[in-house]
Amino acid sequence: MRLENKVALITGAGSGIGLESALLFASEGAQVIIVDVNDTAGKEAVKRIETKGGEAIYVHADVSKGDDCRKMVAAAEQNFGKLNVLFNNAGIMDSGDDNAMATDEDVWERTMAINLKGVFLGCKYGIPALQRAGGGTIINTASFVAFLGAATPQLAYTASKGGVLAMTRELAVIHAREGIRVNALCPGPLRTELLMKFLNTEPKKQRRLVHIPMGRFGEAKEIAKAALFLASDDSSYMTGASLMADGGITAAYVTPE
Ligand code: NAD
């Protein structure tokens, strides 16, 4: 059990990467705080963990709101006595996210509020709890788009993930001597609700697939395994790193026929 006696808080744990990570972390012995704004999905995730003999609670929190983030961290300490793993994973991809001309200011602001400020707020309230626990690990979900530009634009999303990456490196340096490791998880295109809603036609999906050397979308379960590696002592000498799990997309110049 790689997370025995660990308490892990995961935002956006009602679906996709967050959900699969919550299930995997619980099966590895962690007590899990499921955070989401979708109460039905969050409570269902708790049930799935409990059915398998694991321990979890659901906390409704919008990561773009400071007070909600303060409360989610307090819930972790009140229910399980401490916090060891903070997984800032919640994120959105707005259907109105486009190029600079077509993206409305409110789409830009909503995307930044959840994807970028949400990570900051998780850290603002989570880091003191990790310090009280004598150290811990933070995983911030960025994306391969923090490294590569696409001609099929999603400008606000891409900028938000670049911010997550830069913030992760600085957090890692600031807290390195406190036993707190901070790493970015950079998934490639996944077959989760977030991307499949955005690529809502077959031609749009094919336009993406052509750039992935492996020739398929990734699965949330595959990313959860990378998250477990970053959450556990298996990655004990890693901090400030960007772990790419992207089907080879960032390595490719020309993809196989
Ligand atoms: P998903 O849509 O399946 O799950 C995201 C979850 O976050 C949902 O349960 C949603 O209710 C929740 N959420 C949304 N706004 C929230 C808020 N304000 N506060 C709390 N919870 C909120 O998405 P996913 O594909 O699992 O994505 C998870 C993370 O991975 C995101 O940060 C996303 O940007 C990133 N990512 C996804 C892909 C991909 O292709 N799917 C690729 C790279 C990175």
PDB file of C-alpha atoms and ligand atoms in Angstrom:
ATOM      1  CA  MET A   1       0.000   0.000   0.000  1.00  0.00           C
ATOM      2  CA  ARG A   2       1.731   3.103  -1.207  1.00  0.00           C
ATOM      3  CA  LEU A   3      -0.420   5.674   0.623  1.00  0.00           C
ATOM      4  CA  GLU A   4      -0.993   3.950   3.959  1.00  0.00           C
ATOM      5  CA  ASN A   5      -1.778   6.430   6.774  1.00  0.00           C
ATOM      6  CA  LYS A   6      -1.931   9.282   4.268  1.00  0.00           C
ATOM      7  CA  VAL A   7      -4.749  11.793   3.902  1.00  0.00           C
ATOM      8  CA  ALA A   8      -5.274  13.003   0.342  1.00  0.00           C
ATOM      9  CA  LEU A   9      -7.474  15.850  -0.846  1.00  0.00           C
ATOM     10  CA  ILE A  10      -8.398  15.764  -4.544  1.00  0.00           C
ATOM     11  CA  THR A  11     -10.259  18.582  -6.283  1.00  0.00           C
ATOM     12  CA  GLY A  12     -12.477  17.764  -9.249  1.00  0.00           C
ATOM     13  CA  ALA A  13     -12.728  14.215  -7.879  1.00  0.00           C
ATOM     14  CA  GLY A  14     -16.267  13.651  -9.140  1.00  0.00           C
ATOM     15  CA  SER A  15     -15.130  12.812 -12.661  1.00  0.00           C
ATOM     16  CA  GLY A  16     -12.229  11.898 -14.946  1.00  0.00           C
ATOM     17  CA  ILE A  17      -8.671  12.073 -13.582  1.00  0.00           C
ATOM     18  CA  GLY A  18      -9.799  13.173 -10.118  1.00  0.00           C
ATOM     19  CA  LEU A  19     -12.282  10.330  -9.753  1.00  0.00           C
ATOM     20  CA  GLU A  20      -9.876   7.640 -10.961  1.00  0.00           C
ATOM     21  CA  SER A  21      -7.163   9.042  -8.676  1.00  0.00           C
ATOM     22  CA  ALA A  22      -9.535   9.034  -5.696  1.00  0.00           C
ATOM     23  CA  LEU A  23     -10.399   5.368  -6.319  1.00  0.00           C
ATOM     24  CA  LEU A  24      -6.737   4.428  -6.795  1.00  0.00           C
ATOM     25  CA  PHE A  25      -5.431   6.439  -3.813  1.00  0.00           C
ATOM     26  CA  ALA A  26      -8.108   4.880  -1.559  1.00  0.00           C
ATOM     27  CA  SER A  27      -7.172   1.392  -2.763  1.00  0.00           C
ATOM     28  CA  GLU A  28      -3.564   2.246  -1.810  1.00  0.00           C
ATOM     29  CA  GLY A  29      -4.633   3.036   1.756  1.00  0.00           C
ATOM     30  CA  ALA A  30      -5.292   6.790   1.674  1.00  0.00           C
ATOM     31  CA  GLN A  31      -8.208   8.494   3.389  1.00  0.00           C
ATOM     32  CA  VAL A  32      -9.607  10.702   0.646  1.00  0.00           C
ATOM     33  CA  ILE A  33     -11.371  14.059   0.624  1.00  0.00           C
ATOM     34  CA  ILE A  34     -13.414  14.215  -2.575  1.00  0.00           C
ATOM     35  CA  VAL A  35     -13.876  17.862  -3.583  1.00  0.00           C
ATOM     36  CA  ASP A  36     -16.166  18.934  -6.413  1.00  0.00           C
ATOM     37  CA  VAL A  37     -19.035  21.267  -7.299  1.00  0.00           C
ATOM     38  CA  ASN A  38     -21.068  18.341  -8.653  1.00  0.00           C
ATOM     39  CA  ASP A  39     -22.588  16.967  -5.445  1.00  0.00           C
ATOM     40  CA  THR A  40     -24.165  13.905  -7.060  1.00  0.00           C
ATOM     41  CA  ALA A  41     -20.873  12.836  -8.652  1.00  0.00           C
ATOM     42  CA  GLY A  42     -18.890  13.592  -5.485  1.00  0.00           C
ATOM     43  CA  LYS A  43     -21.195  11.555  -3.245  1.00  0.00           C
ATOM     44  CA  GLU A  44     -21.214   8.699  -5.763  1.00  0.00           C
ATOM     45  CA  ALA A  45     -17.392   8.665  -5.661  1.00  0.00           C
ATOM     46  CA  VAL A  46     -17.493   8.320  -1.857  1.00  0.00           C
ATOM     47  CA  LYS A  47     -19.934   5.399  -2.172  1.00  0.00           C
ATOM     48  CA  ARG A  48     -17.667   3.634  -4.669  1.00  0.00           C
ATOM     49  CA  ILE A  49     -14.715   3.960  -2.285  1.00  0.00           C
ATOM     50  CA  GLU A  50     -16.713   2.806   0.745  1.00  0.00           C
ATOM     51  CA  THR A  51     -18.089  -0.204  -1.151  1.00  0.00           C
ATOM     52  CA  LYS A  52     -14.511  -1.370  -1.609  1.00  0.00           C
ATOM     53  CA  GLY A  53     -13.740  -0.885   2.094  1.00  0.00           C
ATOM     54  CA  GLY A  54     -11.959   2.454   1.703  1.00  0.00           C
ATOM     55  CA  GLU A  55     -12.475   5.732   3.569  1.00  0.00           C
ATOM     56  CA  ALA A  56     -13.607   8.992   1.983  1.00  0.00           C
ATOM     57  CA  ILE A  57     -15.732  12.084   2.571  1.00  0.00           C
ATOM     58  CA  TYR A  58     -17.275  14.488   0.103  1.00  0.00           C
ATOM     59  CA  VAL A  59     -16.853  18.257   0.439  1.00  0.00           C
ATOM     60  CA  HIS A  60     -18.612  20.700  -1.875  1.00  0.00           C
ATOM     61  CA  ALA A  61     -16.110  23.410  -2.760  1.00  0.00           C
ATOM     62  CA  ASP A  62     -15.676  25.700  -5.739  1.00  0.00           C
ATOM     63  CA  VAL A  63     -11.894  26.003  -6.083  1.00  0.00           C
ATOM     64  CA  SER A  64     -12.199  29.536  -7.459  1.00  0.00           C
ATOM     65  CA  LYS A  65     -13.507  30.714  -4.058  1.00  0.00           C
ATOM     66  CA  GLY A  66     -11.103  31.290  -1.195  1.00  0.00           C
ATOM     67  CA  ASP A  67     -13.622  30.541   1.522  1.00  0.00           C
ATOM     68  CA  ASP A  68     -14.516  27.186  -0.082  1.00  0.00           C
ATOM     69  CA  CYS A  69     -10.825  26.227  -0.279  1.00  0.00           C
ATOM     70  CA  ARG A  70     -10.282  27.149   3.358  1.00  0.00           C
ATOM     71  CA  LYS A  71     -13.254  24.957   4.299  1.00  0.00           C
ATOM     72  CA  MET A  72     -12.155  21.926   2.230  1.00  0.00           C
ATOM     73  CA  VAL A  73      -8.764  21.898   3.951  1.00  0.00           C
ATOM     74  CA  ALA A  74     -10.413  22.368   7.361  1.00  0.00           C
ATOM     75  CA  ALA A  75     -12.684  19.388   6.585  1.00  0.00           C
ATOM     76  CA  ALA A  76      -9.626  17.228   5.904  1.00  0.00           C
ATOM     77  CA  GLU A  77      -8.042  18.103   9.246  1.00  0.00           C
ATOM     78  CA  GLN A  78     -11.319  17.863  11.187  1.00  0.00           C
ATOM     79  CA  ASN A  79     -12.245  14.450   9.788  1.00  0.00           C
ATOM     80  CA  PHE A  80      -8.863  12.771   9.429  1.00  0.00           C
ATOM     81  CA  GLY A  81      -6.588  14.869  11.671  1.00  0.00           C
ATOM     82  CA  LYS A  82      -4.138  15.994   8.981  1.00  0.00           C
ATOM     83  CA  LEU A  83      -3.415  16.528   5.297  1.00  0.00           C
ATOM     84  CA  ASN A  84      -0.536  14.796   3.478  1.00  0.00           C
ATOM     85  CA  VAL A  85      -1.390  14.993  -0.220  1.00  0.00           C
ATOM     86  CA  LEU A  86      -2.978  17.969  -1.982  1.00  0.00           C
ATOM     87  CA  PHE A  87      -4.041  17.232  -5.565  1.00  0.00           C
ATOM     88  CA  ASN A  88      -5.128  20.481  -7.251  1.00  0.00           C
ATOM     89  CA  ASN A  89      -6.842  18.899 -10.228  1.00  0.00           C
ATOM     90  CA  ALA A  90     -10.176  20.636 -10.888  1.00  0.00           C
ATOM     91  CA  GLY A  91     -10.289  22.375 -14.243  1.00  0.00           C
ATOM     92  CA  ILE A  92     -12.594  23.441 -17.039  1.00  0.00           C
ATOM     93  CA  MET A  93     -12.393  23.872 -20.787  1.00  0.00           C
ATOM     94  CA  ASP A  94     -15.045  26.401 -21.810  1.00  0.00           C
ATOM     95  CA  SER A  95     -16.831  25.834 -25.118  1.00  0.00           C
ATOM     96  CA  GLY A  96     -16.406  29.563 -25.835  1.00  0.00           C
ATOM     97  CA  ASP A  97     -12.614  29.353 -25.453  1.00  0.00           C
ATOM     98  CA  ASP A  98     -11.107  30.249 -28.815  1.00  0.00           C
ATOM     99  CA  ASN A  99      -8.506  32.577 -30.334  1.00  0.00           C
ATOM    100  CA  ALA A 100      -7.759  36.075 -29.005  1.00  0.00           C
ATOM    101  CA  MET A 101     -10.429  37.742 -31.131  1.00  0.00           C
ATOM    102  CA  ALA A 102     -13.240  35.295 -30.450  1.00  0.00           C
ATOM    103  CA  THR A 103     -12.710  34.581 -26.738  1.00  0.00           C
ATOM    104  CA  ASP A 104     -14.980  36.682 -24.523  1.00  0.00           C
ATOM    105  CA  GLU A 105     -13.552  38.269 -21.408  1.00  0.00           C
ATOM    106  CA  ASP A 106     -15.904  36.318 -19.170  1.00  0.00           C
ATOM    107  CA  VAL A 107     -14.652  33.012 -20.674  1.00  0.00           C
ATOM    108  CA  TRP A 108     -11.064  34.139 -20.022  1.00  0.00           C
ATOM    109  CA  GLU A 109     -11.877  35.149 -16.439  1.00  0.00           C
ATOM    110  CA  ARG A 110     -13.859  31.997 -15.595  1.00  0.00           C
ATOM    111  CA  THR A 111     -11.098  29.772 -16.994  1.00  0.00           C
ATOM    112  CA  MET A 112      -8.373  31.615 -15.093  1.00  0.00           C
ATOM    113  CA  ALA A 113     -10.446  31.641 -11.893  1.00  0.00           C
ATOM    114  CA  ILE A 114     -10.882  27.867 -11.816  1.00  0.00           C
ATOM    115  CA  ASN A 115      -7.776  26.532 -13.582  1.00  0.00           C
ATOM    116  CA  LEU A 116      -5.152  28.957 -12.248  1.00  0.00           C
ATOM    117  CA  LYS A 117      -6.495  30.834  -9.212  1.00  0.00           C
ATOM    118  CA  GLY A 118      -7.996  27.526  -8.041  1.00  0.00           C
ATOM    119  CA  VAL A 119      -4.505  26.022  -7.795  1.00  0.00           C
ATOM    120  CA  PHE A 120      -3.228  29.113  -5.967  1.00  0.00           C
ATOM    121  CA  LEU A 121      -6.113  28.968  -3.470  1.00  0.00           C
ATOM    122  CA  GLY A 122      -5.626  25.243  -2.908  1.00  0.00           C
ATOM    123  CA  CYS A 123      -2.008  26.003  -2.025  1.00  0.00           C
ATOM    124  CA  LYS A 124      -2.844  29.110   0.014  1.00  0.00           C
ATOM    125  CA  TYR A 125      -4.960  27.057   2.413  1.00  0.00           C
ATOM    126  CA  GLY A 126      -3.412  23.619   1.852  1.00  0.00           C
ATOM    127  CA  ILE A 127       0.263  24.420   2.423  1.00  0.00           C
ATOM    128  CA  PRO A 128      -0.192  25.448   6.096  1.00  0.00           C
ATOM    129  CA  ALA A 129      -1.918  22.079   6.664  1.00  0.00           C
ATOM    130  CA  LEU A 130       0.956  20.221   4.977  1.00  0.00           C
ATOM    131  CA  GLN A 131       3.382  22.179   7.175  1.00  0.00           C
ATOM    132  CA  ARG A 132       1.400  21.171  10.275  1.00  0.00           C
ATOM    133  CA  ALA A 133       1.674  17.546   9.101  1.00  0.00           C
ATOM    134  CA  GLY A 134       5.466  17.896   8.872  1.00  0.00           C
ATOM    135  CA  GLY A 135       5.578  17.896   5.058  1.00  0.00           C
ATOM    136  CA  GLY A 136       3.689  16.400   2.152  1.00  0.00           C
ATOM    137  CA  THR A 137       3.169  16.444  -1.568  1.00  0.00           C
ATOM    138  CA  ILE A 138       1.279  18.720  -3.929  1.00  0.00           C
ATOM    139  CA  ILE A 139       0.285  17.696  -7.435  1.00  0.00           C
ATOM    140  CA  ASN A 140      -1.020  20.367  -9.780  1.00  0.00           C
ATOM    141  CA  THR A 141      -2.737  19.240 -12.960  1.00  0.00           C
ATOM    142  CA  ALA A 142      -1.327  21.242 -15.849  1.00  0.00           C
ATOM    143  CA  SER A 143      -1.407  19.902 -19.419  1.00  0.00           C
ATOM    144  CA  PHE A 144       0.742  19.209 -22.465  1.00  0.00           C
ATOM    145  CA  VAL A 145      -0.688  22.475 -23.862  1.00  0.00           C
ATOM    146  CA  ALA A 146       1.567  24.331 -21.423  1.00  0.00           C
ATOM    147  CA  PHE A 147       4.379  23.247 -23.788  1.00  0.00           C
ATOM    148  CA  LEU A 148       2.798  23.242 -27.250  1.00  0.00           C
ATOM    149  CA  GLY A 149       0.577  25.623 -29.184  1.00  0.00           C
ATOM    150  CA  ALA A 150      -2.381  24.410 -31.223  1.00  0.00           C
ATOM    151  CA  ALA A 151      -3.911  25.906 -34.350  1.00  0.00           C
ATOM    152  CA  THR A 152      -7.268  24.711 -32.997  1.00  0.00           C
ATOM    153  CA  PRO A 153      -7.348  27.395 -30.312  1.00  0.00           C
ATOM    154  CA  GLN A 154      -8.284  27.302 -26.634  1.00  0.00           C
ATOM    155  CA  LEU A 155      -6.313  30.358 -25.610  1.00  0.00           C
ATOM    156  CA  ALA A 156      -7.551  30.887 -22.058  1.00  0.00           C
ATOM    157  CA  TYR A 157      -7.127  27.203 -21.188  1.00  0.00           C
ATOM    158  CA  THR A 158      -3.604  27.091 -22.618  1.00  0.00           C
ATOM    159  CA  ALA A 159      -2.572  30.264 -20.783  1.00  0.00           C
ATOM    160  CA  SER A 160      -4.041  28.977 -17.513  1.00  0.00           C
ATOM    161  CA  LYS A 161      -2.030  25.744 -17.758  1.00  0.00           C
ATOM    162  CA  GLY A 162       1.172  27.659 -18.529  1.00  0.00           C
ATOM    163  CA  GLY A 163       0.521  29.572 -15.319  1.00  0.00           C
ATOM    164  CA  VAL A 164       0.034  26.354 -13.366  1.00  0.00           C
ATOM    165  CA  LEU A 165       3.392  25.090 -14.595  1.00  0.00           C
ATOM    166  CA  ALA A 166       5.281  28.283 -13.687  1.00  0.00           C
ATOM    167  CA  MET A 167       3.581  28.457 -10.285  1.00  0.00           C
ATOM    168  CA  THR A 168       4.412  24.807  -9.594  1.00  0.00           C
ATOM    169  CA  ARG A 169       8.127  25.383 -10.121  1.00  0.00           C
ATOM    170  CA  GLU A 170       8.213  28.400  -7.806  1.00  0.00           C
ATOM    171  CA  LEU A 171       6.169  26.664  -5.100  1.00  0.00           C
ATOM    172  CA  ALA A 172       8.573  23.720  -5.312  1.00  0.00           C
ATOM    173  CA  VAL A 173      11.579  25.954  -4.708  1.00  0.00           C
ATOM    174  CA  ILE A 174       9.965  27.931  -1.876  1.00  0.00           C
ATOM    175  CA  HIS A 175       8.900  24.840   0.076  1.00  0.00           C
ATOM    176  CA  ALA A 176      11.669  22.369  -0.802  1.00  0.00           C
ATOM    177  CA  ARG A 177      13.279  22.509   2.648  1.00  0.00           C
ATOM    178  CA  GLU A 178       9.981  22.005   4.448  1.00  0.00           C
ATOM    179  CA  GLY A 179       9.586  18.459   3.132  1.00  0.00           C
ATOM    180  CA  ILE A 180       6.878  19.614   0.733  1.00  0.00           C
ATOM    181  CA  ARG A 181       7.285  18.434  -2.851  1.00  0.00           C
ATOM    182  CA  VAL A 182       5.325  20.176  -5.604  1.00  0.00           C
ATOM    183  CA  ASN A 183       5.050  18.666  -9.081  1.00  0.00           C
ATOM    184  CA  ALA A 184       2.972  19.262 -12.177  1.00  0.00           C
ATOM    185  CA  LEU A 185       1.121  16.454 -13.885  1.00  0.00           C
ATOM    186  CA  CYS A 186       0.867  17.046 -17.631  1.00  0.00           C
ATOM    187  CA  PRO A 187      -1.652  14.790 -19.335  1.00  0.00           C
ATOM    188  CA  GLY A 188      -2.087  14.562 -23.077  1.00  0.00           C
ATOM    189  CA  PRO A 189      -5.539  14.510 -24.709  1.00  0.00           C
ATOM    190  CA  LEU A 190      -7.797  12.183 -22.719  1.00  0.00           C
ATOM    191  CA  ARG A 191     -11.088  10.489 -23.365  1.00  0.00           C
ATOM    192  CA  THR A 192     -12.749  12.282 -20.431  1.00  0.00           C
ATOM    193  CA  GLU A 193     -15.879  14.416 -20.346  1.00  0.00           C
ATOM    194  CA  LEU A 194     -13.835  17.636 -20.361  1.00  0.00           C
ATOM    195  CA  LEU A 195     -12.190  17.044 -23.744  1.00  0.00           C
ATOM    196  CA  MET A 196     -14.904  14.977 -25.418  1.00  0.00           C
ATOM    197  CA  LYS A 197     -17.402  17.813 -24.805  1.00  0.00           C
ATOM    198  CA  PHE A 198     -14.961  20.301 -26.331  1.00  0.00           C
ATOM    199  CA  LEU A 199     -14.150  18.062 -29.337  1.00  0.00           C
ATOM    200  CA  ASN A 200     -17.811  17.399 -29.958  1.00  0.00           C
ATOM    201  CA  THR A 201     -17.619  16.191 -33.574  1.00  0.00           C
ATOM    202  CA  GLU A 202     -15.733  13.295 -35.177  1.00  0.00           C
ATOM    203  CA  PRO A 203     -13.638  15.584 -37.452  1.00  0.00           C
ATOM    204  CA  LYS A 204     -12.560  17.606 -34.385  1.00  0.00           C
ATOM    205  CA  LYS A 205     -11.509  14.383 -32.613  1.00  0.00           C
ATOM    206  CA  GLN A 206      -9.611  13.148 -35.676  1.00  0.00           C
ATOM    207  CA  ARG A 207      -7.843  16.543 -35.997  1.00  0.00           C
ATOM    208  CA  ARG A 208      -6.394  15.929 -32.509  1.00  0.00           C
ATOM    209  CA  LEU A 209      -5.690  12.210 -32.872  1.00  0.00           C
ATOM    210  CA  VAL A 210      -3.432  12.716 -35.869  1.00  0.00           C
ATOM    211  CA  HIS A 211      -0.877  14.438 -33.607  1.00  0.00           C
ATOM    212  CA  ILE A 212      -0.654  11.674 -31.008  1.00  0.00           C
ATOM    213  CA  PRO A 213       2.064   9.131 -31.821  1.00  0.00           C
ATOM    214  CA  MET A 214       0.174   6.407 -29.944  1.00  0.00           C
ATOM    215  CA  GLY A 215      -2.859   7.140 -32.117  1.00  0.00           C
ATOM    216  CA  ARG A 216      -5.420   7.163 -29.317  1.00  0.00           C
ATOM    217  CA  PHE A 217      -6.755   9.351 -26.514  1.00  0.00           C
ATOM    218  CA  GLY A 218      -5.462   8.535 -23.047  1.00  0.00           C
ATOM    219  CA  GLU A 219      -7.639   7.194 -20.245  1.00  0.00           C
ATOM    220  CA  ALA A 220      -8.129   8.900 -16.890  1.00  0.00           C
ATOM    221  CA  LYS A 221      -7.004   5.660 -15.208  1.00  0.00           C
ATOM    222  CA  GLU A 222      -3.601   5.952 -16.900  1.00  0.00           C
ATOM    223  CA  ILE A 223      -3.152   9.468 -15.515  1.00  0.00           C
ATOM    224  CA  ALA A 224      -4.245   8.382 -12.033  1.00  0.00           C
ATOM    225  CA  LYS A 225      -1.269   6.006 -11.967  1.00  0.00           C
ATOM    226  CA  ALA A 226       1.080   8.895 -12.740  1.00  0.00           C
ATOM    227  CA  ALA A 227      -0.623  10.923  -9.984  1.00  0.00           C
ATOM    228  CA  LEU A 228      -0.084   8.054  -7.534  1.00  0.00           C
ATOM    229  CA  PHE A 229       3.613   8.065  -8.389  1.00  0.00           C
ATOM    230  CA  LEU A 230       3.826  11.798  -7.616  1.00  0.00           C
ATOM    231  CA  ALA A 231       1.717  11.454  -4.457  1.00  0.00           C
ATOM    232  CA  SER A 232       3.783   8.622  -2.981  1.00  0.00           C
ATOM    233  CA  ASP A 233       7.371   8.270  -1.791  1.00  0.00           C
ATOM    234  CA  ASP A 234       8.154   6.580  -5.124  1.00  0.00           C
ATOM    235  CA  SER A 235       8.873  10.111  -6.404  1.00  0.00           C
ATOM    236  CA  SER A 236      10.786  11.173  -3.269  1.00  0.00           C
ATOM    237  CA  TYR A 237      13.565  13.000  -5.171  1.00  0.00           C
ATOM    238  CA  MET A 238      11.214  14.836  -7.511  1.00  0.00           C
ATOM    239  CA  THR A 239      10.065  18.391  -6.989  1.00  0.00           C
ATOM    240  CA  GLY A 240       9.320  21.208  -9.409  1.00  0.00           C
ATOM    241  CA  ALA A 241       9.064  18.619 -12.181  1.00  0.00           C
ATOM    242  CA  SER A 242       6.565  18.299 -15.005  1.00  0.00           C
ATOM    243  CA  LEU A 243       5.519  14.689 -15.472  1.00  0.00           C
ATOM    244  CA  MET A 244       4.314  14.161 -19.024  1.00  0.00           C
ATOM    245  CA  ALA A 245       1.814  11.376 -19.682  1.00  0.00           C
ATOM    246  CA  ASP A 246       0.772  12.280 -23.193  1.00  0.00           C
ATOM    247  CA  GLY A 247       0.987   9.353 -25.616  1.00  0.00           C
ATOM    248  CA  GLY A 248       4.179  10.884 -27.011  1.00  0.00           C
ATOM    249  CA  ILE A 249       2.559  14.088 -28.249  1.00  0.00           C
ATOM    250  CA  THR A 250       5.256  16.459 -26.950  1.00  0.00           C
ATOM    251  CA  ALA A 251       8.008  14.252 -28.380  1.00  0.00           C
ATOM    252  CA  ALA A 252       6.600  14.233 -31.890  1.00  0.00           C
ATOM    253  CA  TYR A 253       7.626  16.216 -34.923  1.00  0.00           C
ATOM    254  CA  VAL A 254       5.923  13.944 -37.447  1.00  0.00           C
ATOM    255  CA  THR A 255       3.619  11.181 -36.248  1.00  0.00           C
ATOM    256  CA  PRO A 256       3.509   7.624 -37.679  1.00  0.00           C
ATOM    257  CA  GLU A 257       1.205   7.053 -40.703  1.00  0.00           C
TER     258      GLU A 257
HETATM  259  P1  NAD B   1     -13.580  16.214 -16.013  1.00  0.00           P
HETATM  260  O1  NAD B   1     -14.453  17.246 -16.628  1.00  0.00           O
HETATM  261  O2  NAD B   1     -13.854  14.779 -16.295  1.00  0.00           O
HETATM  262  O3  NAD B   1     -13.541  16.420 -14.426  1.00  0.00           O
HETATM  263  C1  NAD B   1     -13.361  17.682 -13.848  1.00  0.00           C
HETATM  264  C2  NAD B   1     -14.096  17.759 -12.517  1.00  0.00           C
HETATM  265  O4  NAD B   1     -13.846  19.051 -11.948  1.00  0.00           O
HETATM  266  C3  NAD B   1     -15.627  17.626 -12.669  1.00  0.00           C
HETATM  267  O5  NAD B   1     -16.119  16.668 -11.755  1.00  0.00           O
HETATM  268  C4  NAD B   1     -16.131  19.027 -12.333  1.00  0.00           C
HETATM  269  O6  NAD B   1     -17.422  19.038 -11.710  1.00  0.00           O
HETATM  270  C5  NAD B   1     -15.063  19.542 -11.394  1.00  0.00           C
HETATM  271  N1  NAD B   1     -15.010  20.996 -11.318  1.00  0.00           N
HETATM  272  C6  NAD B   1     -15.222  21.882 -12.326  1.00  0.00           C
HETATM  273  N2  NAD B   1     -15.149  23.151 -11.861  1.00  0.00           N
HETATM  274  C7  NAD B   1     -14.880  23.066 -10.533  1.00  0.00           C
HETATM  275  C8  NAD B   1     -14.710  24.020  -9.515  1.00  0.00           C
HETATM  276  N3  NAD B   1     -14.803  25.318  -9.762  1.00  0.00           N
HETATM  277  N4  NAD B   1     -14.443  23.580  -8.252  1.00  0.00           N
HETATM  278  C9  NAD B   1     -14.366  22.250  -7.990  1.00  0.00           C
HETATM  279  N5  NAD B   1     -14.534  21.302  -8.915  1.00  0.00           N
HETATM  280  C10 NAD B   1     -14.790  21.698 -10.182  1.00  0.00           C
HETATM  281  O7  NAD B   1     -12.100  16.621 -16.447  1.00  0.00           O
HETATM  282  P2  NAD B   1     -10.705  15.825 -16.512  1.00  0.00           P
HETATM  283  O8  NAD B   1     -10.428  15.529 -17.915  1.00  0.00           O
HETATM  284  O9  NAD B   1     -10.652  14.746 -15.506  1.00  0.00           O
HETATM  285  O10 NAD B   1      -9.744  17.023 -16.102  1.00  0.00           O
HETATM  286  C11 NAD B   1      -9.119  17.119 -14.841  1.00  0.00           C
HETATM  287  C12 NAD B   1      -7.930  18.036 -14.976  1.00  0.00           C
HETATM  288  O11 NAD B   1      -7.060  17.531 -15.989  1.00  0.00           O
HETATM  289  C13 NAD B   1      -8.270  19.462 -15.395  1.00  0.00           C
HETATM  290  O12 NAD B   1      -7.451  20.365 -14.705  1.00  0.00           O
HETATM  291  C14 NAD B   1      -7.951  19.457 -16.864  1.00  0.00           C
HETATM  292  O13 NAD B   1      -7.663  20.746 -17.336  1.00  0.00           O
HETATM  293  C15 NAD B   1      -6.737  18.560 -16.895  1.00  0.00           C
HETATM  294  N6  NAD B   1      -6.427  17.974 -18.193  1.00  0.00           N
HETATM  295  C16 NAD B   1      -7.343  17.275 -18.891  1.00  0.00           C
HETATM  296  C17 NAD B   1      -7.002  16.764 -20.139  1.00  0.00           C
HETATM  297  C18 NAD B   1      -7.988  16.022 -20.980  1.00  0.00           C
HETATM  298  O14 NAD B   1      -7.723  15.791 -22.147  1.00  0.00           O
HETATM  299  N7  NAD B   1      -9.127  15.610 -20.439  1.00  0.00           N
HETATM  300  C19 NAD B   1      -5.710  16.945 -20.643  1.00  0.00           C
HETATM  301  C20 NAD B   1      -4.779  17.646 -19.898  1.00  0.00           C
HETATM  302  C21 NAD B   1      -5.154  18.163 -18.670  1.00  0.00           C
END
